[in-house]
Short mmCIF file of C-alpha atoms in Angstrom, two decimals:
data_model
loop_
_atom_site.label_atom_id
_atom_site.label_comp_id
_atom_site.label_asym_id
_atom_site.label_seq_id
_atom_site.Cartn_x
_atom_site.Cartn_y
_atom_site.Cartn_z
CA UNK K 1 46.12 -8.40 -10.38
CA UNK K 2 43.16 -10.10 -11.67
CA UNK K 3 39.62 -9.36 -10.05
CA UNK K 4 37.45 -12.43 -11.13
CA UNK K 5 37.12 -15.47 -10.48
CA UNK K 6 37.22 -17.85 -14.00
CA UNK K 7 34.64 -21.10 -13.76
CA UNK K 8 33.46 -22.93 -16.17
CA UNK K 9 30.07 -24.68 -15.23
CA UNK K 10 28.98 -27.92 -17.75
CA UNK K 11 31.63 -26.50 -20.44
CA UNK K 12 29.82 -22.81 -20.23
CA UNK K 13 32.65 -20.17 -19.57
CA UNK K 14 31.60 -18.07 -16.37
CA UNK K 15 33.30 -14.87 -14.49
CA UNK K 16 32.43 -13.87 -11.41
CA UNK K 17 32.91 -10.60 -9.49
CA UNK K 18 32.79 -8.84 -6.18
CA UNK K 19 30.41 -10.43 -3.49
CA UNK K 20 29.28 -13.42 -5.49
CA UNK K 21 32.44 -14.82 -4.91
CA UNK K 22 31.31 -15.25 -1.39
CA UNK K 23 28.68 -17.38 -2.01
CA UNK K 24 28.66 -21.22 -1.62
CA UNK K 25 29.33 -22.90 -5.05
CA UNK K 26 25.56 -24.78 -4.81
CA UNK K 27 23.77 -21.48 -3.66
CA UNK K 28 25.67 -20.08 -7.13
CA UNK K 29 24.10 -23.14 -9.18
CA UNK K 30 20.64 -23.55 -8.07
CA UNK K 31 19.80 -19.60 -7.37
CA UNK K 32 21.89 -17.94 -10.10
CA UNK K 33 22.58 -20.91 -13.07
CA UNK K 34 18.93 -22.56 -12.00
CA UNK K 35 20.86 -26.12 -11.59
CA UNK K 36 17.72 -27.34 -9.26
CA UNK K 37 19.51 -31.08 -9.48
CA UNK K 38 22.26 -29.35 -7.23
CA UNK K 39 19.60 -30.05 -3.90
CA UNK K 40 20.91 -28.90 -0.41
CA UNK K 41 19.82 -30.79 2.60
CA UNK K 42 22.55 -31.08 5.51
CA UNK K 43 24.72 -28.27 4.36
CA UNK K 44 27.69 -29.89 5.81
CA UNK K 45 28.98 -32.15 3.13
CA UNK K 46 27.50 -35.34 4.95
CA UNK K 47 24.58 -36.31 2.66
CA UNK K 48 26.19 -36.18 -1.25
CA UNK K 49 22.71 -34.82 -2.31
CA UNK K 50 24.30 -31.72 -3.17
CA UNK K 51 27.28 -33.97 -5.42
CA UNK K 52 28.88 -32.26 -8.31
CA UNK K 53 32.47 -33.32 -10.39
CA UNK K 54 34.84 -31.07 -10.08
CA UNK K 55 37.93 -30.58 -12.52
CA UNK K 56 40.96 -28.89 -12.02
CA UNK K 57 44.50 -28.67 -13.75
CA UNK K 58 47.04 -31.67 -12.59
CA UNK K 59 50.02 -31.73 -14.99
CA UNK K 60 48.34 -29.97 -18.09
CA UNK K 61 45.46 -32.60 -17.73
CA UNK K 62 41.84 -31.45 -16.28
CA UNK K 63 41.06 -34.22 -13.52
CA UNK K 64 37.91 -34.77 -11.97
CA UNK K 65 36.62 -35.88 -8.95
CA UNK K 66 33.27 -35.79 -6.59
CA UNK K 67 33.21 -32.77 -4.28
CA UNK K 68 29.63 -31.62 -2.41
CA UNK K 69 28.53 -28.43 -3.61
CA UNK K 70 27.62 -26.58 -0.11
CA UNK K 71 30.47 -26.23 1.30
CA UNK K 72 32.83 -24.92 -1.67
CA UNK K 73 32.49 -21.51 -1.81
CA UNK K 74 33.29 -19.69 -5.02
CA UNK K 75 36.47 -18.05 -4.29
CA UNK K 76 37.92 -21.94 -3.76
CA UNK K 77 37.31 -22.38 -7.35
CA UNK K 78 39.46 -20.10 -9.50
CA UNK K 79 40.37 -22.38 -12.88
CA UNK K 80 38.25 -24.98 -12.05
CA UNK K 81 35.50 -26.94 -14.12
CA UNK K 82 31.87 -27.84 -12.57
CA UNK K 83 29.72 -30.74 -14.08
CA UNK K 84 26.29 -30.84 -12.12
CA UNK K 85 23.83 -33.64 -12.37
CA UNK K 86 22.21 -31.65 -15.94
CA UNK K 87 25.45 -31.54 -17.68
CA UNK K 88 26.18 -35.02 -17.35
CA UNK K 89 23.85 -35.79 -20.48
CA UNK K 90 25.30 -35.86 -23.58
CA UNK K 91 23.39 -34.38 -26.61
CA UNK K 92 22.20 -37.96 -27.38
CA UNK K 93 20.78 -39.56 -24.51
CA UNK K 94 20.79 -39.39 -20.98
CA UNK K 95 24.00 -40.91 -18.82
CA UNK K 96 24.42 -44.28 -18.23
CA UNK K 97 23.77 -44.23 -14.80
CA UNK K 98 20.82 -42.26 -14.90
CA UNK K 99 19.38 -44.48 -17.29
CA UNK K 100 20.32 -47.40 -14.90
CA UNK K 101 18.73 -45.68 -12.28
CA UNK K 102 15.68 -45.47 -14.25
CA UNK K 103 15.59 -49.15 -15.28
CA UNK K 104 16.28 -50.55 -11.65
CA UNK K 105 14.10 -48.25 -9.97
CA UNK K 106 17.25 -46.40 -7.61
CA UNK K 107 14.87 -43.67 -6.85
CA UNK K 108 12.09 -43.08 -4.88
CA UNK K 109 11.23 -39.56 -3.26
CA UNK K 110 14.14 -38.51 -5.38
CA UNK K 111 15.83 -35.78 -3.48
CA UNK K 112 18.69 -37.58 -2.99
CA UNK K 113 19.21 -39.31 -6.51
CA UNK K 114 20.88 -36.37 -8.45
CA UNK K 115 23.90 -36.47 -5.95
CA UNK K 116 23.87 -40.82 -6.27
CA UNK K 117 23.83 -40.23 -10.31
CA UNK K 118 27.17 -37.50 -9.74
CA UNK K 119 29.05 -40.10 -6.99
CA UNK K 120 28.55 -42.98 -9.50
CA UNK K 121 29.56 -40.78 -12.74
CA UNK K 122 32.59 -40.33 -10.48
CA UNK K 123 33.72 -43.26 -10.41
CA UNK K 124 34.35 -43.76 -13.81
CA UNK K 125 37.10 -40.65 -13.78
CA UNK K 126 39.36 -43.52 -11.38
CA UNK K 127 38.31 -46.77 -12.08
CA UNK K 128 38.15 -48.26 -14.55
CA UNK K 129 36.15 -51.73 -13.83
CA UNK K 130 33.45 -51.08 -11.42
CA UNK K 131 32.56 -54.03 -8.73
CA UNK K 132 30.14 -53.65 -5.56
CA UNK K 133 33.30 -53.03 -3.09
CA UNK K 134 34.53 -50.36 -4.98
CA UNK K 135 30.37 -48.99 -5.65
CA UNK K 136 29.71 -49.44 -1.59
CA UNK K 137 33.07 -47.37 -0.98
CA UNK K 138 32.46 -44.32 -3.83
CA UNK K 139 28.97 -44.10 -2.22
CA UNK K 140 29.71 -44.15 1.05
CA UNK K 141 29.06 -40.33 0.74
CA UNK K 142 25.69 -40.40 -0.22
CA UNK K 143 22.71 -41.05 1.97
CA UNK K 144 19.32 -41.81 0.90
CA UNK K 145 16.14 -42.72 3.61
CA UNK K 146 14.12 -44.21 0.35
CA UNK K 147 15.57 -46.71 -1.19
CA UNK K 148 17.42 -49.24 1.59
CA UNK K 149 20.42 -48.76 -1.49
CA UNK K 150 20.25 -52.38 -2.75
CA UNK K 151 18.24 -50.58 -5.76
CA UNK K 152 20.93 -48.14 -6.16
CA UNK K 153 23.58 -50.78 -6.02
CA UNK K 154 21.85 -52.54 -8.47
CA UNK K 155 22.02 -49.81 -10.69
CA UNK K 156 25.74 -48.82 -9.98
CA UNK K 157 26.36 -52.36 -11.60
CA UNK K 158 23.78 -52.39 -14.27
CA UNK K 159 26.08 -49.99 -16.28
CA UNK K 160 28.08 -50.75 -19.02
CA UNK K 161 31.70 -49.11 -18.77
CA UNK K 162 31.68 -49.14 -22.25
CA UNK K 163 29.01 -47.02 -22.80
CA UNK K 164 30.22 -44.10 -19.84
CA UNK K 165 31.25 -41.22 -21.85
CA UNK K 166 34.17 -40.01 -18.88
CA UNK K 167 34.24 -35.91 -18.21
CA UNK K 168 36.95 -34.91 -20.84
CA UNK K 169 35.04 -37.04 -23.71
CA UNK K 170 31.50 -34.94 -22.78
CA UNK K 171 33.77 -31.56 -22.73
CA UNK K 172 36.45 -31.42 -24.85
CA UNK K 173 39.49 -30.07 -22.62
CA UNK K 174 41.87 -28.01 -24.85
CA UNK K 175 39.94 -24.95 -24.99
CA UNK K 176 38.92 -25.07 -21.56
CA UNK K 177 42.63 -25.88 -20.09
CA UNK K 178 44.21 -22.89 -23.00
CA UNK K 179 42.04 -20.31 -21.25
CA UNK K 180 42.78 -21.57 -17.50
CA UNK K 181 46.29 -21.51 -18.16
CA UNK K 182 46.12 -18.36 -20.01
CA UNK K 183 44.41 -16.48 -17.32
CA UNK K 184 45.00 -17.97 -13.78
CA UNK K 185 48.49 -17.38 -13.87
CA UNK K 186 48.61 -13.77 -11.76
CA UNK K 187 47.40 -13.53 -7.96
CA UNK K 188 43.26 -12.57 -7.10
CA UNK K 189 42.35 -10.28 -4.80
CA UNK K 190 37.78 -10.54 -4.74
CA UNK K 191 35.87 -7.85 -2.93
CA UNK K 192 32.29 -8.47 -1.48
CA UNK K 193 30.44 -4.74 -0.69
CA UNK K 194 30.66 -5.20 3.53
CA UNK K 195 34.42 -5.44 2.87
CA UNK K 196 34.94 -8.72 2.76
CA UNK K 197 38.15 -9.80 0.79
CA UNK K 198 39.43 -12.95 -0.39
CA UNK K 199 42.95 -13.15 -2.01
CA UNK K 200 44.46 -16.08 -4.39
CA UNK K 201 47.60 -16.06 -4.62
CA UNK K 202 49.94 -17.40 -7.17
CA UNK K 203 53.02 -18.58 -5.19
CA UNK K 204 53.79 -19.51 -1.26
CA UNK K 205 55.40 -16.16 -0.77
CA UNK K 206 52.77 -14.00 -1.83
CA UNK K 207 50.50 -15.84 0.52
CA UNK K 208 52.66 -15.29 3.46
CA UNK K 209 52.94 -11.79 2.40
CA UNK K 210 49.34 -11.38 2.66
CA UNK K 211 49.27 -13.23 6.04
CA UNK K 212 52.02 -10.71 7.40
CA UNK K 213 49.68 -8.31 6.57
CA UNK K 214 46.32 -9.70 7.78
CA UNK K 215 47.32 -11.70 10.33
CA UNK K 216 43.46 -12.21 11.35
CA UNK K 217 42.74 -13.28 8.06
CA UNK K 218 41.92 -16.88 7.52
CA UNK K 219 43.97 -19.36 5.54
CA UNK K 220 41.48 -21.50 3.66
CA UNK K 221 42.16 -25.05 1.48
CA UNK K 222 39.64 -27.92 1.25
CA UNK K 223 37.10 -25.99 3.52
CA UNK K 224 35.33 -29.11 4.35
CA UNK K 225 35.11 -28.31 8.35
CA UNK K 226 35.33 -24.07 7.69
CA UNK K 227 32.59 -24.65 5.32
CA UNK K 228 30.52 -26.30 7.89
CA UNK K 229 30.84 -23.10 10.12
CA UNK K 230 30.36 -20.74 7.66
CA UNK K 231 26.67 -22.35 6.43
CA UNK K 232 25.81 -22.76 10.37
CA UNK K 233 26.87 -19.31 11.65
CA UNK K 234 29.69 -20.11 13.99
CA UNK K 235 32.06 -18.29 11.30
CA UNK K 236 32.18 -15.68 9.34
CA UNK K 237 35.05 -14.58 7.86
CA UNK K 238 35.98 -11.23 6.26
CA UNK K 239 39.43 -12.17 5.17
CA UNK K 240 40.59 -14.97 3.55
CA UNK K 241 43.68 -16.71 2.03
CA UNK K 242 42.80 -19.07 0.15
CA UNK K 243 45.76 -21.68 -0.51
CA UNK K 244 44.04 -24.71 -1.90
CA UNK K 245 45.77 -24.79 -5.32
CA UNK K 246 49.17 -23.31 -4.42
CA UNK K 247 51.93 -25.81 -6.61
CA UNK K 248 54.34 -25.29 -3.84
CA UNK K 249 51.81 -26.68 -1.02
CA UNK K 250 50.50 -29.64 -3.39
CA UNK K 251 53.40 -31.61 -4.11
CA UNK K 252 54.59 -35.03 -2.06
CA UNK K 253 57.85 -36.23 -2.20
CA UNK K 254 59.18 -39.70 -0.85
CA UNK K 255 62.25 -41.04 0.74
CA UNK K 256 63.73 -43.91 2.55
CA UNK K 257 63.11 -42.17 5.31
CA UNK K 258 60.24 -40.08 5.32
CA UNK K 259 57.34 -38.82 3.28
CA UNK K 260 56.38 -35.22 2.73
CA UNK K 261 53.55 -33.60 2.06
CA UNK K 262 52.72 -30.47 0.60
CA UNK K 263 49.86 -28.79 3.17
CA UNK K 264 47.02 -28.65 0.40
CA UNK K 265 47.40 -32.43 -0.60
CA UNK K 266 43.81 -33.47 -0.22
CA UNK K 267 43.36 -37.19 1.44
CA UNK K 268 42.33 -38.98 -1.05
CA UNK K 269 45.99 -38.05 -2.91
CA UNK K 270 47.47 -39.27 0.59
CA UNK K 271 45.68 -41.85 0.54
CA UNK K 272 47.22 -43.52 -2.60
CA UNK K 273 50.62 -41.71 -2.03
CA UNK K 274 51.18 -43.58 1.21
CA UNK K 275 49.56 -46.92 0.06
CA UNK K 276 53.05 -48.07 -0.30
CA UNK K 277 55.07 -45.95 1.95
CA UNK K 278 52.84 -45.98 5.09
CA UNK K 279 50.64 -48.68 4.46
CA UNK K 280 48.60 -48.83 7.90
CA UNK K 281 48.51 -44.94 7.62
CA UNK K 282 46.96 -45.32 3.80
CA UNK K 283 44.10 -48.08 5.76
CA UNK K 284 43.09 -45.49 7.92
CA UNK K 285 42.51 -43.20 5.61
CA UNK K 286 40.13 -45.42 4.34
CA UNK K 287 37.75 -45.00 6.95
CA UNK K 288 38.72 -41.06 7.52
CA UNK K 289 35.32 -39.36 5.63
CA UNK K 290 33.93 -40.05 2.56
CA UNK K 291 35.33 -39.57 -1.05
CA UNK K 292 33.98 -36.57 -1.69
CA UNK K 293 35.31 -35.27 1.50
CA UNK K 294 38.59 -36.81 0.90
CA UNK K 295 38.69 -35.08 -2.12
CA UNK K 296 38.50 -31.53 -0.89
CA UNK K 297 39.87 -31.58 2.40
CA UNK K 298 43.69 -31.31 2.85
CA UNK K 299 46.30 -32.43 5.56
CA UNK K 300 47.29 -29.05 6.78
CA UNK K 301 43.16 -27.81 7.28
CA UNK K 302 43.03 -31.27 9.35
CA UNK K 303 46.46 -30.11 11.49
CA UNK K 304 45.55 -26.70 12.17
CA UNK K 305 41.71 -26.99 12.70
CA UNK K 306 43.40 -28.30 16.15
CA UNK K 307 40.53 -30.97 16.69
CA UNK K 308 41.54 -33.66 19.36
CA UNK K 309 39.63 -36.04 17.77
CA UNK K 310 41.41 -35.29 14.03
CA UNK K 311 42.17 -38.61 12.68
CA UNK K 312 45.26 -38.30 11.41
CA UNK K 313 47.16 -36.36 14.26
CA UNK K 314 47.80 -39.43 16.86
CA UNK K 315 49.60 -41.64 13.75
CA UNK K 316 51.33 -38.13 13.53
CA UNK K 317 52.15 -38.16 17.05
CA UNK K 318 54.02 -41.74 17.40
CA UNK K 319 55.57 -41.13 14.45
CA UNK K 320 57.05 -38.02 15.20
CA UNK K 321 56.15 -36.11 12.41
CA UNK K 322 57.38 -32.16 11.72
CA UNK K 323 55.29 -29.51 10.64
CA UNK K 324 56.94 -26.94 8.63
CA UNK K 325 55.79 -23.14 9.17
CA UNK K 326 56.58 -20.59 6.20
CA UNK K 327 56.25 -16.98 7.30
CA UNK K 328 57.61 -13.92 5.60
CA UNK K 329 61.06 -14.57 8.35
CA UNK K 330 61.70 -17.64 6.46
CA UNK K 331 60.39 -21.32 7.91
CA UNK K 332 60.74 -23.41 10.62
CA UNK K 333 59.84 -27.36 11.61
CA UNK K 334 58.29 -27.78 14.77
CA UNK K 335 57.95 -31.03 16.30
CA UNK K 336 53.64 -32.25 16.11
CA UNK K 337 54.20 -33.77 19.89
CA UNK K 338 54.64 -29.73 20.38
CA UNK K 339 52.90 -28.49 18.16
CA UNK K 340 49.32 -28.13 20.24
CA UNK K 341 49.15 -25.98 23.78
CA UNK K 342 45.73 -26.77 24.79
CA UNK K 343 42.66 -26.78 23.18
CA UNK K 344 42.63 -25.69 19.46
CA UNK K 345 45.58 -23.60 20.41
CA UNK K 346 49.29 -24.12 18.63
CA UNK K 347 52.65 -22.49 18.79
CA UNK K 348 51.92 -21.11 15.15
CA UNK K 349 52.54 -17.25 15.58
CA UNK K 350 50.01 -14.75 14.10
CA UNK K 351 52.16 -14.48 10.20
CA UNK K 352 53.00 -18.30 10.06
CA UNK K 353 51.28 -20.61 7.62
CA UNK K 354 51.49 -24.46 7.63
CA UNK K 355 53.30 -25.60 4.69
CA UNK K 356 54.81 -28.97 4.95
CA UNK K 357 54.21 -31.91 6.58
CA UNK K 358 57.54 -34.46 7.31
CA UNK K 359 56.15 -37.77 8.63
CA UNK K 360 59.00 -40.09 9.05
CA UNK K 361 58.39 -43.88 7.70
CA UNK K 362 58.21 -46.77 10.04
CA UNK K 363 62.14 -48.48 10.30
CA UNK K 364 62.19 -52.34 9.84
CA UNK K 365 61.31 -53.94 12.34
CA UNK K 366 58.60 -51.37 13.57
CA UNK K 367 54.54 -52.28 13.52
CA UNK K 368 52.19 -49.10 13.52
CA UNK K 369 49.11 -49.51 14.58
CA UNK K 370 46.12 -47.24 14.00
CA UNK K 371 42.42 -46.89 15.40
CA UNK K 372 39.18 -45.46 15.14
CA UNK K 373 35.99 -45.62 17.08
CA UNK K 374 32.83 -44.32 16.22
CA UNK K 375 29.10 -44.71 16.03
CA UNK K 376 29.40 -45.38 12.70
CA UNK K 377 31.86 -47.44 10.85
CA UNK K 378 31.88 -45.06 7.61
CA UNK K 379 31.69 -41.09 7.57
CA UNK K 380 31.73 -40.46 10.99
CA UNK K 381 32.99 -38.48 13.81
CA UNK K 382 35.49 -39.97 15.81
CA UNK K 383 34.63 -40.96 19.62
CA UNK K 384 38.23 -42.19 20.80
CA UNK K 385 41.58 -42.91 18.35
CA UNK K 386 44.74 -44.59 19.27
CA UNK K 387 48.03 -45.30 17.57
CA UNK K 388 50.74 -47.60 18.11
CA UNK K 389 54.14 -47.68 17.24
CA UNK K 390 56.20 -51.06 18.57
CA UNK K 391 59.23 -52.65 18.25
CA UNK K 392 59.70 -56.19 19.05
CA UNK K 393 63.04 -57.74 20.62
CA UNK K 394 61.85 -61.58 20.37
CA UNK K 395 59.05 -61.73 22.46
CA UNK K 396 59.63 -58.48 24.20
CA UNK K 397 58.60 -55.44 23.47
CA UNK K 398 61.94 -53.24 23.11
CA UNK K 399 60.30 -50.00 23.14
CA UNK K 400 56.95 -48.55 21.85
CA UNK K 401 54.73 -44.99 21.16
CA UNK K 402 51.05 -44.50 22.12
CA UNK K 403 49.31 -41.73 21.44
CA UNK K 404 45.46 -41.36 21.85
CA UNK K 405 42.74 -38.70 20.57
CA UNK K 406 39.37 -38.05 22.35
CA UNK K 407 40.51 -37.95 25.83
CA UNK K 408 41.43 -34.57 26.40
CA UNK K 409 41.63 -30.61 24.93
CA UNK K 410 44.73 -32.10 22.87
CA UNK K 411 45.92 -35.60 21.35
CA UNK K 412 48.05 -37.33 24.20
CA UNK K 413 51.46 -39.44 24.36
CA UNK K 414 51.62 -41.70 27.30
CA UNK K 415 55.13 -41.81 28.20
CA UNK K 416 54.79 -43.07 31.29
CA UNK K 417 52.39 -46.07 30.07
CA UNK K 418 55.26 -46.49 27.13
CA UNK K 419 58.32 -46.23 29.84
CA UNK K 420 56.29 -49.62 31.59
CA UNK K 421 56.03 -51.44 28.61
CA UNK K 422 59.65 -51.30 27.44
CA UNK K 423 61.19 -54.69 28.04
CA UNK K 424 57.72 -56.30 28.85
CA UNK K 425 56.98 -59.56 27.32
CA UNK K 426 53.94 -59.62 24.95
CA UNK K 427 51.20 -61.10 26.55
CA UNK K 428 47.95 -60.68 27.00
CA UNK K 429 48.35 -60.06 30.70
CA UNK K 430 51.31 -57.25 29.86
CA UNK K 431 48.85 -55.48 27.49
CA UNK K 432 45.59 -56.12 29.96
CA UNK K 433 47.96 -54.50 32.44
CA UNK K 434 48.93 -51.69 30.03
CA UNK K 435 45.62 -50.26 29.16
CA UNK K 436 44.48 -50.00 32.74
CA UNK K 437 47.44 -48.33 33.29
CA UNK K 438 46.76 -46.07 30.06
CA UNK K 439 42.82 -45.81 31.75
CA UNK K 440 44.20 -44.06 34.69
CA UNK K 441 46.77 -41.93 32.79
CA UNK K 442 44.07 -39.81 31.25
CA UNK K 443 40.90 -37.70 32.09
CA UNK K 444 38.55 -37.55 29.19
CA UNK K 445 34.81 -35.62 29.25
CA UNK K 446 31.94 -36.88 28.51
CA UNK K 447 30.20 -34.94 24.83
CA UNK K 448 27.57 -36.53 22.58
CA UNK K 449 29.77 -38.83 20.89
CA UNK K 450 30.52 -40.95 24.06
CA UNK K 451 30.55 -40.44 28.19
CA UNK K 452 34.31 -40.50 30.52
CA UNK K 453 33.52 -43.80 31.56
CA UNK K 454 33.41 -45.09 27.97
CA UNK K 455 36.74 -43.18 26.79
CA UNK K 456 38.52 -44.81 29.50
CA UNK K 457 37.26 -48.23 29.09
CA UNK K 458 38.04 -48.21 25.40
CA UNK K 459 41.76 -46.59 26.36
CA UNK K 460 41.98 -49.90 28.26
CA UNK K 461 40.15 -52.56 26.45
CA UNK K 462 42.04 -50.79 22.88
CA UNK K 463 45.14 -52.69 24.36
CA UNK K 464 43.70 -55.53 24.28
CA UNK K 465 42.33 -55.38 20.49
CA UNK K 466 46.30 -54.33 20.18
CA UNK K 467 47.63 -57.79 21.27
CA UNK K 468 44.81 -59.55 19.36
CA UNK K 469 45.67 -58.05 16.26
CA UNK K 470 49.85 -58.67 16.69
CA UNK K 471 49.72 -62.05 17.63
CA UNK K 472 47.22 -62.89 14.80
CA UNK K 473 50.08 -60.97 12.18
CA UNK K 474 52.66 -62.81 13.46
CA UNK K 475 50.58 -65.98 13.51
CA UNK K 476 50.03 -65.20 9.83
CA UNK K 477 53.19 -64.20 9.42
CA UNK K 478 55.01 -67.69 10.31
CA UNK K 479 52.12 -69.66 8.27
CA UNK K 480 53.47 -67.96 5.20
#
């Protein structure tokens, strides 16, 4: 059993031991490497300013994508390949974005601008031509109180794709991919001096061998809410699985019928995977963080975090997805209408781990519906979901699954609001009639993000925004 961590950092081979594998990955670059282009301002992976690229092996290939810094702690990182805002210049000249940033005057204060200059490198490692949608969407994890962005925009097109030398041309892969094969092949157990362990394993049943014996410990993958109460105090863990580049819990696998998912399969992965399979599921995802989020956090961390207002879990709900639970016994699917008990609470036992994820494919004939609100269209905290699933019988409704998030300890089905509807004719006044009936169904609290009387006014008035948006598809629908 190995007891190191192997990262490479701009190309630079790097092992680290004992309690520095505790520490978050940009604490490791700015206090130990002296990256100072790494800055740290929200330490929750909201602001980008702490932006780095992050490679790790898919398929014998090193692939790289945008993850922030502050909330990927070194013991995540085992095999993996870090390229800060310094190691983006080549021996020549600087990058081309930071040259366009220079030339279109994208920075002001500055704080922010090493993280913009690591988003926009990013893109390059997925697309490969480079318009304003696809600059406003890569960026939409970067904030800057300077600039007003048009400058940065600006910039983000000023570049010539020709010119962008991509990750794997500024650090040759073979050696780097030999050696990470070569050594991250047995299980890591890390050691801090308090006591703290963290354990890698290699396969899915030495992780549920660990959990059967440290059932307190905490399973750990994309980290992008854990990491958030690690850097603010409200955890702090002295055992941890960490799971996030397990094969077994990374692989997706598509039927006729259903579509499953591998626990560690970060969204942005989803997100393509299901573009095709689950197309209104693939448009939320869309709006579910930003990329850099997307590209850390994973499906299972999002299930068993137990939020209510989680974005994926009310598609989950009305499509009556499974969640698989591996334990040293064996597994076992459990159904995600039953999967919660209250509040953050599940019928996981103590040994069980979330493995799979089986969510069945909308039949012909079948219209899902998903929706978001929040105070902010992009990277934002949800104040109320819904999701719809409905199918028609002429212009009837023959039966139909709600499902709503932000209204109580625990996302909600509405059987007795879906009961009503089945047979109803759709109309506005059917679906006017429907939400109030779904307003008095539920009991929601009033938090920050939005008072009682506001949750139930949008669990109504959603209903209506419901029949807008069929009649307008099937109005579109018949023009074709």
């Amino acid at each position: 059993m190995r007891d190191y961590l192997l990262l490479y950092v701009n190309g630079v081979r790097r092992e680290i031991r004992g309690a520095r594998a505790f520490r978050s990955l940009s604490d490791y670059l700015r206090y130990e490497l002296r990256h100072t282009g790494t800055k740290v301002v929200c330490a929750e992976g909201d602001c980008g300013s702490c932006s780095v690229l992050l490679g790790r092996l898919e398929e014998g290939q090193l692939v790289y994508h945008g993850v922030t810094s502050c909330i990927q702690f070194l013991y995540q990182l085992d095999g993996a390949h870090v390229i800060t805002v310094e190691g983006l210049r080549s021996l020549e000249a600087m990058h081309p974005v930071q040259t366009a940033m220079v030339a279109c005057h994208g920075a002001q204060c500055g704080f922010c601008t090493p993280g913009f200059v690591v988003a926009m490198a990013g893109m390059y490692e997925s697309h490969e031509k480079i318009g304003e949608p696809i600059i406003r969407r890569e960026l939409v994890g970067n904030l800057c109180r300077c600039t007003g962005y048009e400058a940065i925009i600006n910039a983000g097109l000023a570049v010539d794709p020709a010119k962008v030398k991509r990750a794997n041309e500024l650090y040759p892969p073979m050696s780097i991919i030999a050696d990470i094969e070569r050594t991250c092949c047995e299980p890591v157990e890390l050691r801090g001096d308090d006591g703290r362990i963290a354990f890698i394993p290699t396969t899915l049943a030495e992780a549920a061998a660990f959990k059967a014996q440290r059932p307190d410990c905490l399973p750990y993958a994309g980290g992008t809410d854990l990491g958030v109460q690690i850097n603010k105090g409200r955890r702090d863990p002295m055992e941890v699985l960490v799971l996030g580049h397990l094969r077994e819990l990374r692989t997706t696998r598509v039927t006729a019928d259903a579509v499953t998912i591998g626990a560690a399969v970060t969204w942005t992965a989803l997100e393509r995977q299901t573009a095709d399979t689950i197309p209104e599921f693939s448009r939320m995802l869309g709006r579910f963080a930003s990329p850099p989020l997307k590209n850390a956090g994973t499906i299972g961390g999002n299930i068993a975090n137990g939020s209510p207002i989680a974005d994926s879990l009310p598609a989950l709900y009305v499509l009556e997805a499974q969640v698989e639970l591996t334990s040293v016994r064996g597994t076992r699917t459990v159904a995600m209408t039953g999967f919660f008990t209250s509040y953050k609470r599940s019928v996981m036992a103590a040994d069980e781990l979330i493995s799979r994820v089986i969510i069945p494919r909308p039949a012909e004939g079948q219209t899902l519906k998903l929706y978001k609100i929040s105070k902010r269209h992009d990277l934002d905290i949800s104040t109320f979901t819904a999701a719809f699933l409905l199918e028609r019988d002429g212009d009837h409704i023959a039966s139909i699954r709600i499902a709503y998030g932000g209204v109580a300890g625990t996302v909600l089905r509405l059987p007795e609001v879906e009961a009503w509807l089945a047979g109803q004719p759709i109309s506005e006044d059917t679906f006017i009639e429907a939400g109030e009936r779904a307003a008095t169904a539920i009991t929601p609290l009033s938090d920050v993000r939005g008072s009682a009387a506001y949750r139930s006014r949008l669990a109504a008035n959603i209903f209506v925004k419901l029949y807008h948006d069929l009649t307008e598809q099937s109005a579109a629908v018949e023009v074709r």
